[in-house]
Each structure stands twice: as C-alpha cells, then as structure tokens.
mmCIF file of C-alpha atoms in Angstrom:
data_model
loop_
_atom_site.group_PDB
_atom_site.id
_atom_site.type_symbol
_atom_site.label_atom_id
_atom_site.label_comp_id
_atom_site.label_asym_id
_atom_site.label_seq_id
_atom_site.Cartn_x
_atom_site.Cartn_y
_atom_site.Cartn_z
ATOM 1 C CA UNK A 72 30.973 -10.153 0.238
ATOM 2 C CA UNK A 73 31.871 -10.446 4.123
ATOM 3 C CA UNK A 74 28.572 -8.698 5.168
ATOM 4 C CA UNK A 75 24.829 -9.117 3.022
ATOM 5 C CA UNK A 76 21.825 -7.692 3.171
ATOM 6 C CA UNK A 77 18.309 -7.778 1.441
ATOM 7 C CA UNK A 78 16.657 -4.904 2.969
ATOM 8 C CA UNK A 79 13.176 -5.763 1.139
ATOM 9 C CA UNK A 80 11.226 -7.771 -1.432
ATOM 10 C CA UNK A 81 8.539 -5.679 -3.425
ATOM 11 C CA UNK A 82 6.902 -5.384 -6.428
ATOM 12 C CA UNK A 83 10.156 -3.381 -8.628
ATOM 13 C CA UNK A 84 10.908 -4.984 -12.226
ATOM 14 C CA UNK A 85 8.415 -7.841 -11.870
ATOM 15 C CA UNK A 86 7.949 -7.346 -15.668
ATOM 16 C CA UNK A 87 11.027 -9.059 -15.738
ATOM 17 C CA UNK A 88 10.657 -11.702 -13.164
ATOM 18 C CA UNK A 89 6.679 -12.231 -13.487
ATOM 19 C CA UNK A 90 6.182 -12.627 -9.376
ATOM 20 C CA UNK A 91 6.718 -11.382 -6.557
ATOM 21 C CA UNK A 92 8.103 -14.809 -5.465
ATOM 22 C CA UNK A 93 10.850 -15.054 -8.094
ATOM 23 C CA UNK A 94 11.579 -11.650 -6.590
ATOM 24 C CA UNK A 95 12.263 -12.878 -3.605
ATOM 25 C CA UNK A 96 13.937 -15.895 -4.676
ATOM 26 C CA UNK A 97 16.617 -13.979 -6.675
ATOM 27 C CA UNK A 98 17.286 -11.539 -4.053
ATOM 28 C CA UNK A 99 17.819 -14.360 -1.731
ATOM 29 C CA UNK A 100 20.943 -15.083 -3.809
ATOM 30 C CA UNK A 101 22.603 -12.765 -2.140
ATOM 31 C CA UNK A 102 22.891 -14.968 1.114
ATOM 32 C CA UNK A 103 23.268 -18.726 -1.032
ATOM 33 C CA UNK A 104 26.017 -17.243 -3.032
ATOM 34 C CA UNK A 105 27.767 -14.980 -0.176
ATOM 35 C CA UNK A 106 31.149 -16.959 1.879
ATOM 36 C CA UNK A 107 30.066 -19.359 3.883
ATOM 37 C CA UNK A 108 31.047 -17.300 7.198
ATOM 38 C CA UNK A 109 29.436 -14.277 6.181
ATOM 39 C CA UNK A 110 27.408 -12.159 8.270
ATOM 40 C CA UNK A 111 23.579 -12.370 7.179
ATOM 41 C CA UNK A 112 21.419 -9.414 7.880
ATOM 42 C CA UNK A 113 18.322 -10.103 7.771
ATOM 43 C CA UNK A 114 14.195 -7.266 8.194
ATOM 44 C CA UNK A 115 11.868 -9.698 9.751
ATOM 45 C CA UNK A 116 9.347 -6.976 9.556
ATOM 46 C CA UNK A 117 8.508 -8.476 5.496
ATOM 47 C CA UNK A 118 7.378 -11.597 5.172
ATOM 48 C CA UNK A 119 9.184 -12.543 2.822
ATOM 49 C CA UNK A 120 12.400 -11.568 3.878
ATOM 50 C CA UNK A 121 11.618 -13.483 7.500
ATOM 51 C CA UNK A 122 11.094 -16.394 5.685
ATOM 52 C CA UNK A 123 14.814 -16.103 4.074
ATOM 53 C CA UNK A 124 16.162 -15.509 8.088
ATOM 54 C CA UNK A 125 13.560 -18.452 8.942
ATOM 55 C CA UNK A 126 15.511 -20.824 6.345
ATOM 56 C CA UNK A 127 19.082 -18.939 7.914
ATOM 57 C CA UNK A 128 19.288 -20.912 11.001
ATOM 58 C CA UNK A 129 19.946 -23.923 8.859
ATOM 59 C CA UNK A 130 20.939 -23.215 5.709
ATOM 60 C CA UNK A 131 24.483 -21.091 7.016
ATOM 61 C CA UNK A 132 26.105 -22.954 9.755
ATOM 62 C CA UNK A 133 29.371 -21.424 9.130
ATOM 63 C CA UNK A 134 28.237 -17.809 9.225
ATOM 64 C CA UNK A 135 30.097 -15.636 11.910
ATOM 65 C CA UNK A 136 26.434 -13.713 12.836
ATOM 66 C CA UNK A 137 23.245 -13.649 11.834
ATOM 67 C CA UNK A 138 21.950 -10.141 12.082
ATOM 68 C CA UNK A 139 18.461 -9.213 12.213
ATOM 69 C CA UNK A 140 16.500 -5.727 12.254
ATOM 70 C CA UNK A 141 12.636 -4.816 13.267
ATOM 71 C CA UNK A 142 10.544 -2.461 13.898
ATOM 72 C CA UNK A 143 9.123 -4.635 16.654
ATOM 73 C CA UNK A 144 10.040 -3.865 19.848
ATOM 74 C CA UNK A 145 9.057 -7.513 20.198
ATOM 75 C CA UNK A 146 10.430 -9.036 17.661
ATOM 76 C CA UNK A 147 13.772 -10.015 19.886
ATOM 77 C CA UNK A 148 15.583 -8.314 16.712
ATOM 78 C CA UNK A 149 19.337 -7.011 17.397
ATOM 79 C CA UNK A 150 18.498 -3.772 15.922
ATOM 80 C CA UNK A 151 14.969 -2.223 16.766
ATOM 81 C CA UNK A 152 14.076 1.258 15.489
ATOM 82 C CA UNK A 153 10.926 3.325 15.421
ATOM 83 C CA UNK A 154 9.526 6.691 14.710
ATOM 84 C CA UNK A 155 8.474 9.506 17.125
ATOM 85 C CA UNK A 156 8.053 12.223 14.936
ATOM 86 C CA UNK A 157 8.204 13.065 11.323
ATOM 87 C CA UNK A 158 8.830 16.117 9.501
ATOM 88 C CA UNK A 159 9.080 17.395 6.003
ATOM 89 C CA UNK A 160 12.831 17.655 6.665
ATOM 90 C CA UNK A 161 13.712 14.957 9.391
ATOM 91 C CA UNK A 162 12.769 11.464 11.236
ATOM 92 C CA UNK A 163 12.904 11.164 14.870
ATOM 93 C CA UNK A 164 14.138 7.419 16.362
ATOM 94 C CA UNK A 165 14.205 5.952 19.296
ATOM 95 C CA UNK A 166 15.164 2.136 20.054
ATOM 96 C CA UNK A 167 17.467 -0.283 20.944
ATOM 97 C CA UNK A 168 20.608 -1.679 19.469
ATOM 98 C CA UNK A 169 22.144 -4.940 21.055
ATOM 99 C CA UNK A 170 19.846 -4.053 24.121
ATOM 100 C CA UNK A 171 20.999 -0.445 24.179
ATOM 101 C CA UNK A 172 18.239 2.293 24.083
ATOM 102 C CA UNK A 173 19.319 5.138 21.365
ATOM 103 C CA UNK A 174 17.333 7.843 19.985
ATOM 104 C CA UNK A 175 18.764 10.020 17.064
ATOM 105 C CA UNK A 176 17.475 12.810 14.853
ATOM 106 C CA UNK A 177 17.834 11.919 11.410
ATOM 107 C CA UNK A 178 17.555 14.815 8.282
ATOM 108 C CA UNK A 179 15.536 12.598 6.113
ATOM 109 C CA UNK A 180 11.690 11.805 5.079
ATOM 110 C CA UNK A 181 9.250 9.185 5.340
ATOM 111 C CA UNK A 182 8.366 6.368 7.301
ATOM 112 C CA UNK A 183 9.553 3.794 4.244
ATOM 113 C CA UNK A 184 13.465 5.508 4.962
ATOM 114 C CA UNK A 185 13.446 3.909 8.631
ATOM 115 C CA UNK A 186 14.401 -0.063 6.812
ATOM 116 C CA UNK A 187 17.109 1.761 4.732
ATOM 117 C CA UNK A 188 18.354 3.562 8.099
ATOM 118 C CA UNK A 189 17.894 -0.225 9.876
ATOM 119 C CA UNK A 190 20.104 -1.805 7.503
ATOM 120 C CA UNK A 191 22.747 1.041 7.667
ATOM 121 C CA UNK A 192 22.587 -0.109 11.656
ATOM 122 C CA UNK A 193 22.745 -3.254 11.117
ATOM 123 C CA UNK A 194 25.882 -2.915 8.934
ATOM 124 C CA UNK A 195 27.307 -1.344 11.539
ATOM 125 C CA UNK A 196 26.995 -3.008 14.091
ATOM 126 C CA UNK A 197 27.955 -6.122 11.921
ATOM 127 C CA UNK A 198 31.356 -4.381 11.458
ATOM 128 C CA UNK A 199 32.087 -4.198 15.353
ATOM 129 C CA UNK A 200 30.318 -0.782 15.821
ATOM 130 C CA UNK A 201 29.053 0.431 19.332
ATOM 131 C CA UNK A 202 25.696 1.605 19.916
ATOM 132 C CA UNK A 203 26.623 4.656 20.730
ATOM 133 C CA UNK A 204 29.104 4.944 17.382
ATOM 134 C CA UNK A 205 25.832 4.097 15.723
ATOM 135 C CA UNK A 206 23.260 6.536 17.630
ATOM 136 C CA UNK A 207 26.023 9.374 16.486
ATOM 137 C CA UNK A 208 26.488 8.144 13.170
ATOM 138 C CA UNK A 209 22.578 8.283 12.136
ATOM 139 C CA UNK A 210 22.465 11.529 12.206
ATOM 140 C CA UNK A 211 24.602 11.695 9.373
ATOM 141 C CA UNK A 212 23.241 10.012 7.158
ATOM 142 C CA UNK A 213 21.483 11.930 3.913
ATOM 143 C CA UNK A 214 19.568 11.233 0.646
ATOM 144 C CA UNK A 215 20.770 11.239 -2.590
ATOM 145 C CA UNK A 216 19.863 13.410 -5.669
ATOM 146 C CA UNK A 217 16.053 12.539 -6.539
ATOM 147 C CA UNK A 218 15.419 10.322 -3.298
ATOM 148 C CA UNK A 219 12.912 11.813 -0.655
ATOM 149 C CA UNK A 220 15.066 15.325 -1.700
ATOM 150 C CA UNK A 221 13.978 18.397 -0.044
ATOM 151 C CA UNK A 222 13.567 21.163 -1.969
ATOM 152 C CA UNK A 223 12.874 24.601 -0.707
ATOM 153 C CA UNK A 224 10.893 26.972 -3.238
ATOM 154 C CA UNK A 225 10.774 30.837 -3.702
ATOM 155 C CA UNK A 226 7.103 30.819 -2.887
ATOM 156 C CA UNK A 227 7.838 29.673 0.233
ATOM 157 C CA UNK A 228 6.206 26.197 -0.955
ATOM 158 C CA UNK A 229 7.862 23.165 -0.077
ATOM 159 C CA UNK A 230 9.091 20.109 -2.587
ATOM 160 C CA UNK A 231 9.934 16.584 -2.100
ATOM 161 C CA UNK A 232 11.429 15.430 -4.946
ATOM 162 C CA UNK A 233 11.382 11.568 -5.452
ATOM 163 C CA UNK A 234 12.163 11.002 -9.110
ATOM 164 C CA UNK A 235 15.066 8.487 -9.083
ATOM 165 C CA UNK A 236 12.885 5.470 -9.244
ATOM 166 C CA UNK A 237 8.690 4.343 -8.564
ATOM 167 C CA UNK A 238 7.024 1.168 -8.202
ATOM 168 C CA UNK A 239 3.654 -0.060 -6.542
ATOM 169 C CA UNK A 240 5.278 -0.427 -3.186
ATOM 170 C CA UNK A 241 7.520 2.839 -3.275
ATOM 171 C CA UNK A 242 4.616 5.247 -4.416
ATOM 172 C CA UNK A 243 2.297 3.879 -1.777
ATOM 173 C CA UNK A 244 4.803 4.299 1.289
ATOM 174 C CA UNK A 245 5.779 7.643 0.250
ATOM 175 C CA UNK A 246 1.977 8.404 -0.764
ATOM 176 C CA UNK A 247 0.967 7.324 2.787
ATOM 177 C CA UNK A 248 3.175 9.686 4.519
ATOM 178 C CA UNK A 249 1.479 12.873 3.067
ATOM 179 C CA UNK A 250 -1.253 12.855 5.600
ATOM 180 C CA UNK A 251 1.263 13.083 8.330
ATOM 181 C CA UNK A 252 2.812 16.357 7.586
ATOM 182 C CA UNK A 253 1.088 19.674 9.585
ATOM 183 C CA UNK A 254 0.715 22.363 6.856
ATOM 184 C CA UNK A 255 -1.804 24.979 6.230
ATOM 185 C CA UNK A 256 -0.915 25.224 2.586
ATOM 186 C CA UNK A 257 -2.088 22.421 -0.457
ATOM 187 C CA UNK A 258 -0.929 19.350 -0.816
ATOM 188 C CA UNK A 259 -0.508 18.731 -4.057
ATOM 189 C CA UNK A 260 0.709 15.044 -6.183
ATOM 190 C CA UNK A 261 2.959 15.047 -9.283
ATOM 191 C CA UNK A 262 2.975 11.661 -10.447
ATOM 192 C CA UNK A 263 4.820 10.187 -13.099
ATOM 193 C CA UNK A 264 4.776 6.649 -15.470
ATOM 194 C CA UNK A 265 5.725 3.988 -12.785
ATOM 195 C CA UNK A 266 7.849 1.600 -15.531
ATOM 196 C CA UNK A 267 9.224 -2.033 -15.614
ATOM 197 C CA UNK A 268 5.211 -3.571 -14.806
ATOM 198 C CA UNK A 269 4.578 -5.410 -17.876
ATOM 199 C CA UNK A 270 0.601 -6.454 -18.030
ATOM 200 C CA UNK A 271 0.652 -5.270 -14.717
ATOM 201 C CA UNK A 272 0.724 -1.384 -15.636
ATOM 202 C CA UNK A 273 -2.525 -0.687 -16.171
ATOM 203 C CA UNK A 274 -4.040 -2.157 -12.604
ATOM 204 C CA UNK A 275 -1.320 -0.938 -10.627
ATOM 205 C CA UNK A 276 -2.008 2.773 -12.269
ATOM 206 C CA UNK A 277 -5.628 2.412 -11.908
ATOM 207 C CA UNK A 278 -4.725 1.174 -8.364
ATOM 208 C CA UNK A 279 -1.906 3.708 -7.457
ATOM 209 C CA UNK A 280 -5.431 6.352 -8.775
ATOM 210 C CA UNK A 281 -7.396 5.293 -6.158
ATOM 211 C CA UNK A 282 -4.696 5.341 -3.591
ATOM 212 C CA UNK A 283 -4.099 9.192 -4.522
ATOM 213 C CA UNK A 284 -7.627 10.244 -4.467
ATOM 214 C CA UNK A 285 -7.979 9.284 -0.863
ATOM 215 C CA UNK A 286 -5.037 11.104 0.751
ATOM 216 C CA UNK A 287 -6.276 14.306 0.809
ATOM 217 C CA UNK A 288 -4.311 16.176 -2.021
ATOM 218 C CA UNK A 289 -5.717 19.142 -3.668
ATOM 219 C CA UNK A 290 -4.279 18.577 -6.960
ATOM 220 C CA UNK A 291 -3.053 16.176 -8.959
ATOM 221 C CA UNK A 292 -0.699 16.058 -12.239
ATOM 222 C CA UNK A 293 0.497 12.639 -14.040
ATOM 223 C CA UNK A 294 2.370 12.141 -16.927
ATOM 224 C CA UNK A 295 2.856 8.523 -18.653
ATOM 225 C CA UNK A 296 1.415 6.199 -21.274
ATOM 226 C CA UNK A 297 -1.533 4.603 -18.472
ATOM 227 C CA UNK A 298 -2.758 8.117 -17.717
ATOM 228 C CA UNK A 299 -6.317 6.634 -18.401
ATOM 229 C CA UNK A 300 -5.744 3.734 -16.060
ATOM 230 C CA UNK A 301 -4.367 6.750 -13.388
ATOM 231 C CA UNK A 302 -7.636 8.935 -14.434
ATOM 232 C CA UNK A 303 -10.091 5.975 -14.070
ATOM 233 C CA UNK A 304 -8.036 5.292 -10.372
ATOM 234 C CA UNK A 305 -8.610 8.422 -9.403
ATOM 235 C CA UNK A 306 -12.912 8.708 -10.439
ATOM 236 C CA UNK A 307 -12.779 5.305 -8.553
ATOM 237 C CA UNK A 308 -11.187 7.275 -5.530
ATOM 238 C CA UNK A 309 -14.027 9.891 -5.618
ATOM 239 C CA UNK A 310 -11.411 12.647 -6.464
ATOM 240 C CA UNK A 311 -12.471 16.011 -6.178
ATOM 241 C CA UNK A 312 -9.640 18.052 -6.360
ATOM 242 C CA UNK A 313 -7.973 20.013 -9.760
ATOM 243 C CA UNK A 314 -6.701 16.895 -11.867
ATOM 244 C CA UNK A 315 -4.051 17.470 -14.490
ATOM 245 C CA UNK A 316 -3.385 14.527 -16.705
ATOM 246 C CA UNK A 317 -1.368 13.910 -20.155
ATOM 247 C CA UNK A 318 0.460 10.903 -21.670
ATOM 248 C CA UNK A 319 3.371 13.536 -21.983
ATOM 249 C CA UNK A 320 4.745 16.274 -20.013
ATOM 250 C CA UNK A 321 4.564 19.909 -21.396
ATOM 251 C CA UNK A 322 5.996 23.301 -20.599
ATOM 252 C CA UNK A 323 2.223 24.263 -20.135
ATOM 253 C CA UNK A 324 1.949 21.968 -17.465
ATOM 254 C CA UNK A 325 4.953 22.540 -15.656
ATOM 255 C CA UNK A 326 3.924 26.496 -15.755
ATOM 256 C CA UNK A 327 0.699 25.690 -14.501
ATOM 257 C CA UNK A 328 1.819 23.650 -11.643
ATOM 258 C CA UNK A 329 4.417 26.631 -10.351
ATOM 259 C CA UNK A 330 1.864 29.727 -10.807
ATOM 260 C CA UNK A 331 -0.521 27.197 -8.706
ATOM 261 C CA UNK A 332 2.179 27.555 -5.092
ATOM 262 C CA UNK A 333 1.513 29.526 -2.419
ATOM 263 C CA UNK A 334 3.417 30.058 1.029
ATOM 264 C CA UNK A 335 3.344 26.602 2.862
ATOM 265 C CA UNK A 336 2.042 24.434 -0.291
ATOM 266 C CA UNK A 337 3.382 20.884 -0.136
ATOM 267 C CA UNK A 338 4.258 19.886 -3.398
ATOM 268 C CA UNK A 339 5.019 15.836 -4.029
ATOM 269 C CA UNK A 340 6.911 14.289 -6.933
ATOM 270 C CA UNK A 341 7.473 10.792 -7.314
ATOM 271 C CA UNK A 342 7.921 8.874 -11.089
ATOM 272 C CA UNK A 343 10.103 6.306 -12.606
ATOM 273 C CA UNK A 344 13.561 7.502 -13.736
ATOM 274 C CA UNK A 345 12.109 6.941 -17.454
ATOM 275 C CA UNK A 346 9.861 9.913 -16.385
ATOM 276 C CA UNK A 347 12.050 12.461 -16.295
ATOM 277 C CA UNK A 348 9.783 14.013 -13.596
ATOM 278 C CA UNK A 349 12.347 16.844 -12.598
ATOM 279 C CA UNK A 350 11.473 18.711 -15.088
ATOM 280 C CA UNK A 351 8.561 19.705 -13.402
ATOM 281 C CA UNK A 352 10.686 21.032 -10.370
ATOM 282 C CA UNK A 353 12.046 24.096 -12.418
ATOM 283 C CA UNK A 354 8.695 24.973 -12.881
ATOM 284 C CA UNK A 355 8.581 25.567 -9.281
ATOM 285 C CA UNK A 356 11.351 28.134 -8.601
ATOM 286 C CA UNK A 357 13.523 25.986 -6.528
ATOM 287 C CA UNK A 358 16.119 28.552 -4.302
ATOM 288 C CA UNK A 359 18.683 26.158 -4.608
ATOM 289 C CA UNK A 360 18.569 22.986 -7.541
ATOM 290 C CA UNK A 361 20.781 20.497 -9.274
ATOM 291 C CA UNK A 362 18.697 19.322 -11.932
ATOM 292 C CA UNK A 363 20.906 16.516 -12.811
ATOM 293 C CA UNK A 364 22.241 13.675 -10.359
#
C-alpha cells in the first residue's frame, strides 16, 4: 500500500496471539512490510502505537511522510482533534490540521469514534487534502450497520446498537460514554458474550461486570457462556439495578426488555458478532431497522 495506518493496539483476538505485545507486533507489520516510500500514519495518543512512530524515524528513511494524529493539543501531531460536545446522535470537533484550526459536526457516537475520525484525517491529508477539504468532508462521514448505530424506537426510547464486534477495550470506551448523555429516561445495558479471549474470558467478564455496575444503568441483560463471571462482576460492582442474565438469549427476554421502554429510555447494545445481539433490537419496536448488515 502507498498510505498505512494502525489506528490502535488493544486487547481483540488475543486468544489467538496470547499478548497484547504480539498484538502490537503483528499490527506493526503493516509499516515493515509497506513500500519503502510509503506514507506512515501513525496515533501517538497509545502507547504502543507511539512506540511504532518512535522506532519510524529510523526504521523508514525512504518514506515520503510520516503522518501522525493526537488528541494532544501538545503533542506537535499534524492532525489534532478533540471533542466539545457529544450527543446520542453526533460528535462535535474542534482542532487543528497542519496548523489550521477546524471544527466540524460529525453524525456519529462516542468518544472511542474520534481515533477512527483521526485516521480518516490523516488519510486525507496524506493524499494532498486541504484542511478545509477535510473540515467539510467530516461531516460526512457515517457508521456502518451494527457500529455505534442509532436507532430510533416507537416508544420514543432511544437505541445504540453496537453488535458488529466487542472486546475488553471496545465495551469499556463505549461503556464509559453512557454517563455523558443528558436523558431523563433509563439507561439501560444489553450485553452480549465478548468472544476470541481464550483463558482470559472469564476475568475480563467478571471485569467488564464491575465496569457496568458502576455507570449508572438501571438495568442490565447479558447473554453468553461467562454469564456467571458477568453476574459475579456485577455483585462486585454493588449493582442494584433489575439484572437479567442467561447463557442464551430467549424470546422471553427480548419481550421483557421492549415492554420495559418508556419515552426517553436509553437503551445500549454491545456483543461480539458470535452474539447475535440484534435480535434483541426487534424486541424494541425500532421505526426504521435492517436487521441484517
């Protein structure tokens, strides 16, 4: 490729490579095996990605640009982005971009979406892109089925649908965003099996319990083969809220869940593909739904 990124290194399919350093090693692939002139874009907000742009200076002579992203306004980074507001249905950004100041409303959720909208800057800009080309061009940019998808619901209840994929590090940053949305309405957490963890599963379930119980939701649901590890999580968490639990979904659980909205309830799902957690979201009485991708 002419332009490479790694936007991240987290804790996804570490069944299969053990740690999170062999993570980051094979991702870093991307940059050994790219053309020796190719432009290397590189989030010095992880540390293990700043180590790979710390190695850069060296290791790719030849390369036509190094690019780097941040949400640091003093990182020195080409592309710097933050958040002013969030909503259920947009981000707010303001920054800089080669030194330029931007700011551009973007219709998508959750602080853990600003890397992804980063490295679409930083792609951008890589391929000869203005500032300004770029502060137009954000607000274009959408989610895909199952990723951070708003989902409006007959009860006037709103749903975020996150069901394409789950691990530790995704669940937590969309977790931690809950508490920033205004509503009078429940919050409420469907949670599905997180997969690919190996003998991690059970601590990161337990783990990802505890997590839940102190954001504030009202009720929880979780389906998957560590629901006890999720159940003991939550009990850790001092959970007080209307818990739902099973090793496998059921149409009495998905009924329960949609008699349960009300006008402003904020309902959350997030699981593992292998979940099949959509199936919950017909439950809900979506006004508008593709249930497949």
């Amino acid at each position: 490729p002419d332009i490479v990124v790694c936007s991240m290194v987290g804790r996804a399919h570490i069944e299969h490579f053990g740690t999170i350093q062999a993570i980051a090693a094979a991702k870093e692939e991307i940059y050994q095996f790219a053309k020796a002139d190719a432009i290397r874009i590189y989030n010095l907000d992880n540390q293990l990605t700043h180590s790979m742009w710390e190695r850069a200076q060296k290791q790719y002579p030849k390369a036509k640009k190094i690019i780097t992203f941040s949400q640091n306004p003093s990182s020195g980074a080409d592309i710097c982005l933050q958040i002013k507001k969030l909503t259920m249905s947009s981000l707010q950004l303001v920054g800089s971009i080669a030194g330029v100041s931007i700011e551009a409303m973007v219709p998508v959720f959750g602080e853990h979406n600003l890397v992804n909208l980063m490295v679409a800057a930083s792609i951008g800009y890589a391929l000869g892109m203005s500032a300004h080309e770029i502060e137009l061009a954000l607000p274009r940019c959408r989610t895909n089925w199952g990723r951070n998808q708003l989902v409006h619901l007959q009860s006037g209840a709103e749903l975020l649908f996150d069901g394409y994929n789950a691990n530790p590090d995704s669940m937590k940053a969309l977790i931690e965003n809950v508490p920033l949305l205004k509503s009078k309405g429940e919050k409420i957490a469907v949670i599905g099996q997180m997969k690919e963890l190996g003998a991690l599963a059970v601590q990161a379930h337990q783990e990802l319990g505890q997590h839940v119980a102190q954001i504030g939701f009202e009720q929880v649901y979780f389906i998957g083969e560590n629901y006890l590890a999720f159940q003991e999580g939550l009990k850790q968490g001092g959970f007080k809220g209307e818990v739902n639990i099973q090793a496998e979904f059921s149409t009495a659980m998905g009924e329960k869940l949609g008699h349960s909205l009300k006008k402003n309830s904020i309902v959350v799902i997030k699981g593992s593909r292998g979940a099949a957690t959509e199936r919950f979201v017909k439950f809900c009485k979506p006004i508008s739904w593709s249930e497949k991708k």
